[in-house]
PDB file of C-alpha atoms in Angstrom:
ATOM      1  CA  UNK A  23     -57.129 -87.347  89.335  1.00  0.00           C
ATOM      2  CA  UNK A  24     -59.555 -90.439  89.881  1.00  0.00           C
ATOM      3  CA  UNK A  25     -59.230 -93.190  92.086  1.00  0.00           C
ATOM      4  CA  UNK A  26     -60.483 -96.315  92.669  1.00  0.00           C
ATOM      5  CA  UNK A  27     -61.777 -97.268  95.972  1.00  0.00           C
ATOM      6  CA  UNK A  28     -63.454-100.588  96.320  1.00  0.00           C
ATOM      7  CA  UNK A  29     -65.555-102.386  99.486  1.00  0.00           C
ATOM      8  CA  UNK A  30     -67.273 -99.774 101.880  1.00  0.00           C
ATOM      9  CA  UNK A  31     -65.993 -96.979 104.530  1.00  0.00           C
ATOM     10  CA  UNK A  32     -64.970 -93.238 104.400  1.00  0.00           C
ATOM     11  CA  UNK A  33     -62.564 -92.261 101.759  1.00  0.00           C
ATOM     12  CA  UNK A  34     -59.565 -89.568 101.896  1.00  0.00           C
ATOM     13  CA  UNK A  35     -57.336 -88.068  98.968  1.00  0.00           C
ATOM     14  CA  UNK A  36     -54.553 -86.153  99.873  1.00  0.00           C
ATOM     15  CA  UNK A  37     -55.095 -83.535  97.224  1.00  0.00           C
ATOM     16  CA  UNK A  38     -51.566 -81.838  97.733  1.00  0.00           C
ATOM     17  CA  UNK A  39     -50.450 -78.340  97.746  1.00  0.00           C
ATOM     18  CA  UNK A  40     -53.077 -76.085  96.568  1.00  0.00           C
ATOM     19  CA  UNK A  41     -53.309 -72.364  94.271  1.00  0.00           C
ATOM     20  CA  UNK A  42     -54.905 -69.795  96.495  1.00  0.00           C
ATOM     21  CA  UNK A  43     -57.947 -67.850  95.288  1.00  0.00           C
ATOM     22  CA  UNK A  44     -58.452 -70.809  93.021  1.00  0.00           C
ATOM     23  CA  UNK A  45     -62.100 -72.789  92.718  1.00  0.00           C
ATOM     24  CA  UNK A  46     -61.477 -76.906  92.404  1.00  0.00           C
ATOM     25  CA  UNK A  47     -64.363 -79.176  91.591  1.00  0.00           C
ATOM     26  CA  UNK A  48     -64.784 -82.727  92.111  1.00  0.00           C
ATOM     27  CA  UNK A  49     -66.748 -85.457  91.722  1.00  0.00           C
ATOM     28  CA  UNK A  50     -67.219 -88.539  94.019  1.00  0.00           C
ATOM     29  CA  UNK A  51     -69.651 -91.486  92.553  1.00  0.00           C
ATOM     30  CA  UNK A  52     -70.739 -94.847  93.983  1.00  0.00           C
ATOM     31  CA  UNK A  53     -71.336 -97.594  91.591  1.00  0.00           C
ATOM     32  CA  UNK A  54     -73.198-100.470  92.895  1.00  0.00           C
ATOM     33  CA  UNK A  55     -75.619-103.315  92.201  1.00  0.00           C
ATOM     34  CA  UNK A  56     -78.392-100.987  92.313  1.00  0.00           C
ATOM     35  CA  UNK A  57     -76.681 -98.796  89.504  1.00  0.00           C
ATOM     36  CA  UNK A  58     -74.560 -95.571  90.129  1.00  0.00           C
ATOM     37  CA  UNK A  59     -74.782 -92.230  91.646  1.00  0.00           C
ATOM     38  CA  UNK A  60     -72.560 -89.111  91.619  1.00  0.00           C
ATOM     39  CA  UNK A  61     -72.877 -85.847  92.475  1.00  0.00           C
ATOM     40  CA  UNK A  62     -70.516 -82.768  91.701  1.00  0.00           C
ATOM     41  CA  UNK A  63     -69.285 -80.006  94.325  1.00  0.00           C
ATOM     42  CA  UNK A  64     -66.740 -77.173  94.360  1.00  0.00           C
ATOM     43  CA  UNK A  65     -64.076 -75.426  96.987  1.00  0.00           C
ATOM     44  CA  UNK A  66     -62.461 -72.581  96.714  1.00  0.00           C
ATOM     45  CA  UNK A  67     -59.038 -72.493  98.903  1.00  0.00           C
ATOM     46  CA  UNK A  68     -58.491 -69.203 100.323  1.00  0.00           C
ATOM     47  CA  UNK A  69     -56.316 -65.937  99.359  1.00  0.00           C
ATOM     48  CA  UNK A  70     -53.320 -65.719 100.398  1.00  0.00           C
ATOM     49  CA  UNK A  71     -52.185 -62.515 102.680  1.00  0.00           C
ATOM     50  CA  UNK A  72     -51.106 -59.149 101.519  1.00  0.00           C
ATOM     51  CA  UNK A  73     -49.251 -56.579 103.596  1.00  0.00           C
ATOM     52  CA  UNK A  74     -50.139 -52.977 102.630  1.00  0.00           C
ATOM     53  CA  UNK A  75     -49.173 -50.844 105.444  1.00  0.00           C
ATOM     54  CA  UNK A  76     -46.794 -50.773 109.125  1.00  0.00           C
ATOM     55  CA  UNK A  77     -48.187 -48.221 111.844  1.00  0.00           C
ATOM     56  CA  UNK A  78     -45.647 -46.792 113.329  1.00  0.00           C
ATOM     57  CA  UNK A  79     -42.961 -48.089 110.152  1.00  0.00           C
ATOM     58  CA  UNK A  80     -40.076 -46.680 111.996  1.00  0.00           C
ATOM     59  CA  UNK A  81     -38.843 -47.408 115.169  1.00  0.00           C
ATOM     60  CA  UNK A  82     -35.501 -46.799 117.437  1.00  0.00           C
ATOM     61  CA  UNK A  83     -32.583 -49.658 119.132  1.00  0.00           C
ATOM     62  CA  UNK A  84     -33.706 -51.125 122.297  1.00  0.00           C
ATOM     63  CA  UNK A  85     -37.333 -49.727 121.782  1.00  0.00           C
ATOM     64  CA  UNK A  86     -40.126 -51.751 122.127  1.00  0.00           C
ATOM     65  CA  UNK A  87     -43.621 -51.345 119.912  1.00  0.00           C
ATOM     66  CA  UNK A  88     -47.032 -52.247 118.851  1.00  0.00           C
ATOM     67  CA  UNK A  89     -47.055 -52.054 114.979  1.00  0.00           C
ATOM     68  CA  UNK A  90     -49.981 -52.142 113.378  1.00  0.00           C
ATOM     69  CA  UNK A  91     -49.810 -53.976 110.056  1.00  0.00           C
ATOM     70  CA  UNK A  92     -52.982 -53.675 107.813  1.00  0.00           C
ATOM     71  CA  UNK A  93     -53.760 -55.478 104.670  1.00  0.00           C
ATOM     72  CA  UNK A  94     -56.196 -58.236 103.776  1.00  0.00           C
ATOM     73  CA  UNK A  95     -56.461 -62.123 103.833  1.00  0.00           C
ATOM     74  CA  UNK A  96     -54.888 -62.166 107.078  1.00  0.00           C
ATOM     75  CA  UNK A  97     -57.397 -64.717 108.797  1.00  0.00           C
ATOM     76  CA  UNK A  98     -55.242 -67.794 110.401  1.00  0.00           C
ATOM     77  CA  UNK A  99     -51.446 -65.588 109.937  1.00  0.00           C
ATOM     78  CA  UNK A 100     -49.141 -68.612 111.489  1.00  0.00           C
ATOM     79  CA  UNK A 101     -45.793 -66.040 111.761  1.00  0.00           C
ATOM     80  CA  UNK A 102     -45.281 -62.277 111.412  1.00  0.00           C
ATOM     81  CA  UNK A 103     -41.092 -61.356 110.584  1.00  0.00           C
ATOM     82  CA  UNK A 104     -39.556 -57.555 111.030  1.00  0.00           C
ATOM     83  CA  UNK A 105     -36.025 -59.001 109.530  1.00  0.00           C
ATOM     84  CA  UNK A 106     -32.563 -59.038 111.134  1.00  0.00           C
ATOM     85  CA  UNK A 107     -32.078 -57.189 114.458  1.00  0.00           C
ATOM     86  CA  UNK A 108     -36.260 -56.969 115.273  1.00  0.00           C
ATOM     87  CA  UNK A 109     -37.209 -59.734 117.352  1.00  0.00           C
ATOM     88  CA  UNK A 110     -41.156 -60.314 117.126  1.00  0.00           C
ATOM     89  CA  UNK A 111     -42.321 -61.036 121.017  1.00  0.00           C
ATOM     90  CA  UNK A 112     -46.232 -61.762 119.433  1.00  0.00           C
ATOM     91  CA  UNK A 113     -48.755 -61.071 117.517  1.00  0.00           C
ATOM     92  CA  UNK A 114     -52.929 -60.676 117.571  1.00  0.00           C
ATOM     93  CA  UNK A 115     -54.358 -61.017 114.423  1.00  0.00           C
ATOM     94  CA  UNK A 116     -57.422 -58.825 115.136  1.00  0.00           C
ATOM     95  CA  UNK A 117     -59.210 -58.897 111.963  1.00  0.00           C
ATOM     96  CA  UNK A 118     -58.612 -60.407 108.029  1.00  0.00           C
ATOM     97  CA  UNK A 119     -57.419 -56.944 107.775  1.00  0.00           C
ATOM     98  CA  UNK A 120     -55.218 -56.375 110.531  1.00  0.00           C
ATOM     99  CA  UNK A 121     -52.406 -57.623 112.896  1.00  0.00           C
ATOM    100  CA  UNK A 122     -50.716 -56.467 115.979  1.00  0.00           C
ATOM    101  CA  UNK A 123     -47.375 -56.836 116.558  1.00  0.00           C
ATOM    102  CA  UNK A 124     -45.019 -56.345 119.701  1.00  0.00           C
ATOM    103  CA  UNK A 125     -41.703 -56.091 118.662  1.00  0.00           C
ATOM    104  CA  UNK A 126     -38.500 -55.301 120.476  1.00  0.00           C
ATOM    105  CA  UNK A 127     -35.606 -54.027 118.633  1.00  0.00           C
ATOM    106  CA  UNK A 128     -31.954 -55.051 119.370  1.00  0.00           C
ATOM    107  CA  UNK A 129     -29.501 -52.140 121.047  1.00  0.00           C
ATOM    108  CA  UNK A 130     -27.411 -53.480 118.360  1.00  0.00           C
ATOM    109  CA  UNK A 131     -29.535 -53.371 115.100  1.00  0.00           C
ATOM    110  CA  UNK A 132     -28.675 -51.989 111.998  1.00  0.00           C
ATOM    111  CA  UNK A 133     -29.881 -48.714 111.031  1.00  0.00           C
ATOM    112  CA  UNK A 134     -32.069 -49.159 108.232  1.00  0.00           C
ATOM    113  CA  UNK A 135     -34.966 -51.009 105.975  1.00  0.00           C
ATOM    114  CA  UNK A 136     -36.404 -54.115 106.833  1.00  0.00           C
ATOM    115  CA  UNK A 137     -39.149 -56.732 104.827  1.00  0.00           C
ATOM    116  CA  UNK A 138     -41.890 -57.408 106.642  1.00  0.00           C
ATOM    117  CA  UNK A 139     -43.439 -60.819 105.753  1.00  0.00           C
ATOM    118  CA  UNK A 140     -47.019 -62.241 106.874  1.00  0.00           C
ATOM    119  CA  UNK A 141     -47.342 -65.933 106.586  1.00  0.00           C
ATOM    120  CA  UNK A 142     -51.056 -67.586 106.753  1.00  0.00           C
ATOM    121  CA  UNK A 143     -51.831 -71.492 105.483  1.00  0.00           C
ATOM    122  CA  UNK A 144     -52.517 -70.089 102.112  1.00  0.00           C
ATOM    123  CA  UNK A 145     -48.855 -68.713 101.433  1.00  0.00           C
ATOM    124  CA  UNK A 146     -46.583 -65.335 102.770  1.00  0.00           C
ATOM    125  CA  UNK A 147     -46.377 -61.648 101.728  1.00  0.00           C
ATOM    126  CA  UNK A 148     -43.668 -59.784 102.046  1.00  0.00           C
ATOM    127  CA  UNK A 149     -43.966 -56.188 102.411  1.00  0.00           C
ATOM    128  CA  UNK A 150     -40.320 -54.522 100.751  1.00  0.00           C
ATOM    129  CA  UNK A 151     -38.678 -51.905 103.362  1.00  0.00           C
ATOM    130  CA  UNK A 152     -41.806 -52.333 105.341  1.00  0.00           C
ATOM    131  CA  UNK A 153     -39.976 -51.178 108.602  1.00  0.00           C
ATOM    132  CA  UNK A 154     -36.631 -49.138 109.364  1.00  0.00           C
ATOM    133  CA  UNK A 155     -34.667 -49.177 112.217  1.00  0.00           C
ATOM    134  CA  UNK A 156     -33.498 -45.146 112.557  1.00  0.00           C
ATOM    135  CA  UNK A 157     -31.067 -43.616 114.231  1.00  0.00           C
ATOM    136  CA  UNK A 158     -31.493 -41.588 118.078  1.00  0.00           C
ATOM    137  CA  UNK A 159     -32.351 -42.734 121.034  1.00  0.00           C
ATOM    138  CA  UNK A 160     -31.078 -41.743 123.919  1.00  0.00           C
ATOM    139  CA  UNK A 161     -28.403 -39.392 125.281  1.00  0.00           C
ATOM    140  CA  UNK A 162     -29.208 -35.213 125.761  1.00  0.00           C
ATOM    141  CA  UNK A 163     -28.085 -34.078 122.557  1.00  0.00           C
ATOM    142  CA  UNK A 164     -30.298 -36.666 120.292  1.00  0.00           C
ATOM    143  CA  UNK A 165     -33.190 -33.825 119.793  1.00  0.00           C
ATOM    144  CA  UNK A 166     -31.250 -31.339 118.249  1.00  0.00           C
ATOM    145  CA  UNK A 167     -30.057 -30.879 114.383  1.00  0.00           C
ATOM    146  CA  UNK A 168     -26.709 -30.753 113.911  1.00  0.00           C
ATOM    147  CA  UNK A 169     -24.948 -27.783 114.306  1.00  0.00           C
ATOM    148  CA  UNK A 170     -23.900 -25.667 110.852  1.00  0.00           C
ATOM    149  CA  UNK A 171     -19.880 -25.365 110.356  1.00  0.00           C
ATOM    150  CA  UNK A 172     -18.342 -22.340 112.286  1.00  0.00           C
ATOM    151  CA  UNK A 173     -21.595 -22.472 114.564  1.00  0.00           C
ATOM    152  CA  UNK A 174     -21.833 -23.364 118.408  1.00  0.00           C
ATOM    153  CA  UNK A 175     -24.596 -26.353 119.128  1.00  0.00           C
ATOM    154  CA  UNK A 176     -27.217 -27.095 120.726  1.00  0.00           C
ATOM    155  CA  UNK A 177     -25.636 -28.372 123.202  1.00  0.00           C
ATOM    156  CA  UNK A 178     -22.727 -26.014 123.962  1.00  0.00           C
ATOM    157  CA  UNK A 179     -25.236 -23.759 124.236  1.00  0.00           C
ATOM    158  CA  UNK A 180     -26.981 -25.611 126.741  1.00  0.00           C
ATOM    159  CA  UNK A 181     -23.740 -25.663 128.777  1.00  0.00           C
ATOM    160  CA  UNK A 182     -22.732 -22.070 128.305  1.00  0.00           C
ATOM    161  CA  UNK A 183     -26.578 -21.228 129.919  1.00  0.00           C
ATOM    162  CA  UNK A 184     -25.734 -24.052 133.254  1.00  0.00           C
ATOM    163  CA  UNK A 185     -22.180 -22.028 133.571  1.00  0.00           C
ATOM    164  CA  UNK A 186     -23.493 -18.990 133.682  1.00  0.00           C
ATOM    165  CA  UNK A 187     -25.916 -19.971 136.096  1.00  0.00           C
ATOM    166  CA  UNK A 188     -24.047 -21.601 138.213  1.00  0.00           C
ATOM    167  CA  UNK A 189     -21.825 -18.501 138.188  1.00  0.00           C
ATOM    168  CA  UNK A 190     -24.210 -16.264 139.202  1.00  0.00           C
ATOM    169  CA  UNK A 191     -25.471 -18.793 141.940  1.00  0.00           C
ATOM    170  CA  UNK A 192     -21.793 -18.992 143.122  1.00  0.00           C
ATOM    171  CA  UNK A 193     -21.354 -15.284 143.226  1.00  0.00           C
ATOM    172  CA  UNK A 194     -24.550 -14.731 145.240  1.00  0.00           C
ATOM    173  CA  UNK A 195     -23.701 -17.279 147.754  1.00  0.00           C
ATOM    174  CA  UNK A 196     -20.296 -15.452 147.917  1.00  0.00           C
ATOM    175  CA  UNK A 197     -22.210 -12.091 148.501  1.00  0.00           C
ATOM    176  CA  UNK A 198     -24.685 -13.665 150.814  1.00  0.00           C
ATOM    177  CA  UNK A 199     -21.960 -15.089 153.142  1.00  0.00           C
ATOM    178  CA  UNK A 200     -20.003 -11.548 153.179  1.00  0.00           C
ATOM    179  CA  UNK A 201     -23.120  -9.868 154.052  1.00  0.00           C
ATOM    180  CA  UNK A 202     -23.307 -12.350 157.377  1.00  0.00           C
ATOM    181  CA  UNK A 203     -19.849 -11.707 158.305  1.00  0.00           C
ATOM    182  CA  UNK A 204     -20.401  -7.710 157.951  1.00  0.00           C
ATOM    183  CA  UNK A 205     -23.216  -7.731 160.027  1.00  0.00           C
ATOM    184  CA  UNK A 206     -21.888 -10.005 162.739  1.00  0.00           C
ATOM    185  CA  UNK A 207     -18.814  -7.566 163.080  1.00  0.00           C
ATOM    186  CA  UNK A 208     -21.335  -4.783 163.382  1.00  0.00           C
TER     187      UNK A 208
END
């Protein structure tokens, strides 16, 4: 688009919103008394981000991480979003190619997949079911797999074992404090 600028001073065009990756030229000339003058010069606005991969891309409720997210163009990244339930407590962007992010997830988040989105000046990526929120955390039977039909658990196998040894640790008190009282009478 040309404009017309007349008398003397510094000149501004607000040139709008931009394509990323894309090369503009343009062409500023000076026409005077003493004839005219131009020159022509290019830009090229920058790429815009893409998210290729979340280190860990799982995490648990009320856990907090560093996630790793790697990809390219990240120079500049304004805001970094895990979705619903993942609240994002900051972010380093350490390279173009990578970003840190401390999240914290919610004892209340859904189990499942989140986007992950990367926003820089030059547009946002989302990454599809980037991150899921699993299931576990917490409690004594969470390490275990479940426990087959018609078959004891882990767990009530972990009890039956503290019975029985509190049994036997019951029974040899017992014995110990007989064997006092015998030998006192004695």
């Amino acid at each position: 688009t040309g404009q017309t600028m007349t008398g003397t001073g510094s000149f501004y065009f607000d040139l709008g919103s931009l394509t990323p990756g894309t090369t503009y030229y343009y062409q500023a000339k000076a026409v005077g008394d003493g004839g005219s003058s131009g020159h022509e010069n290019s830009f090229t606005t920058g790429q815009g981000p893409k998210v290729q991969d979340l280190d860990p891309d799982s995490g648990k409720r009320k856990q907090h991480l560093t996630v790793t997210i790697s990809g390219s163009n990240f120079d500049g990244a304004t805001f970094v979003d895990f979705g619903s339930g993942i609240a994002v407590e900051g972010f380093n962007v350490n390279s173009s190619t990578e970003i840190m992010a401390q999240i914290a997830i919610d004892a209340d988040a859904a189990i499942g997949a989140r986007d992950v989105l990367v926003t820089t000046g030059w547009g946002t990526d989302t990454k599809t079911d980037g991150f899921s929120v699993v299931g576990g955390g917490g409690g004594i039977c969470s390490g275990g797999a479940p426990a087959m039909p018609g078959q004891g658990s882990e767990m009530a196998t972990t009890l039956a074992a503290l019975g029985l040894l509190l049994g036997v640790g019951y029974l040899l008190v017992m014995k110990g404090m007989r064997n006092r009282r015998d030998s006192a009478r004695a």
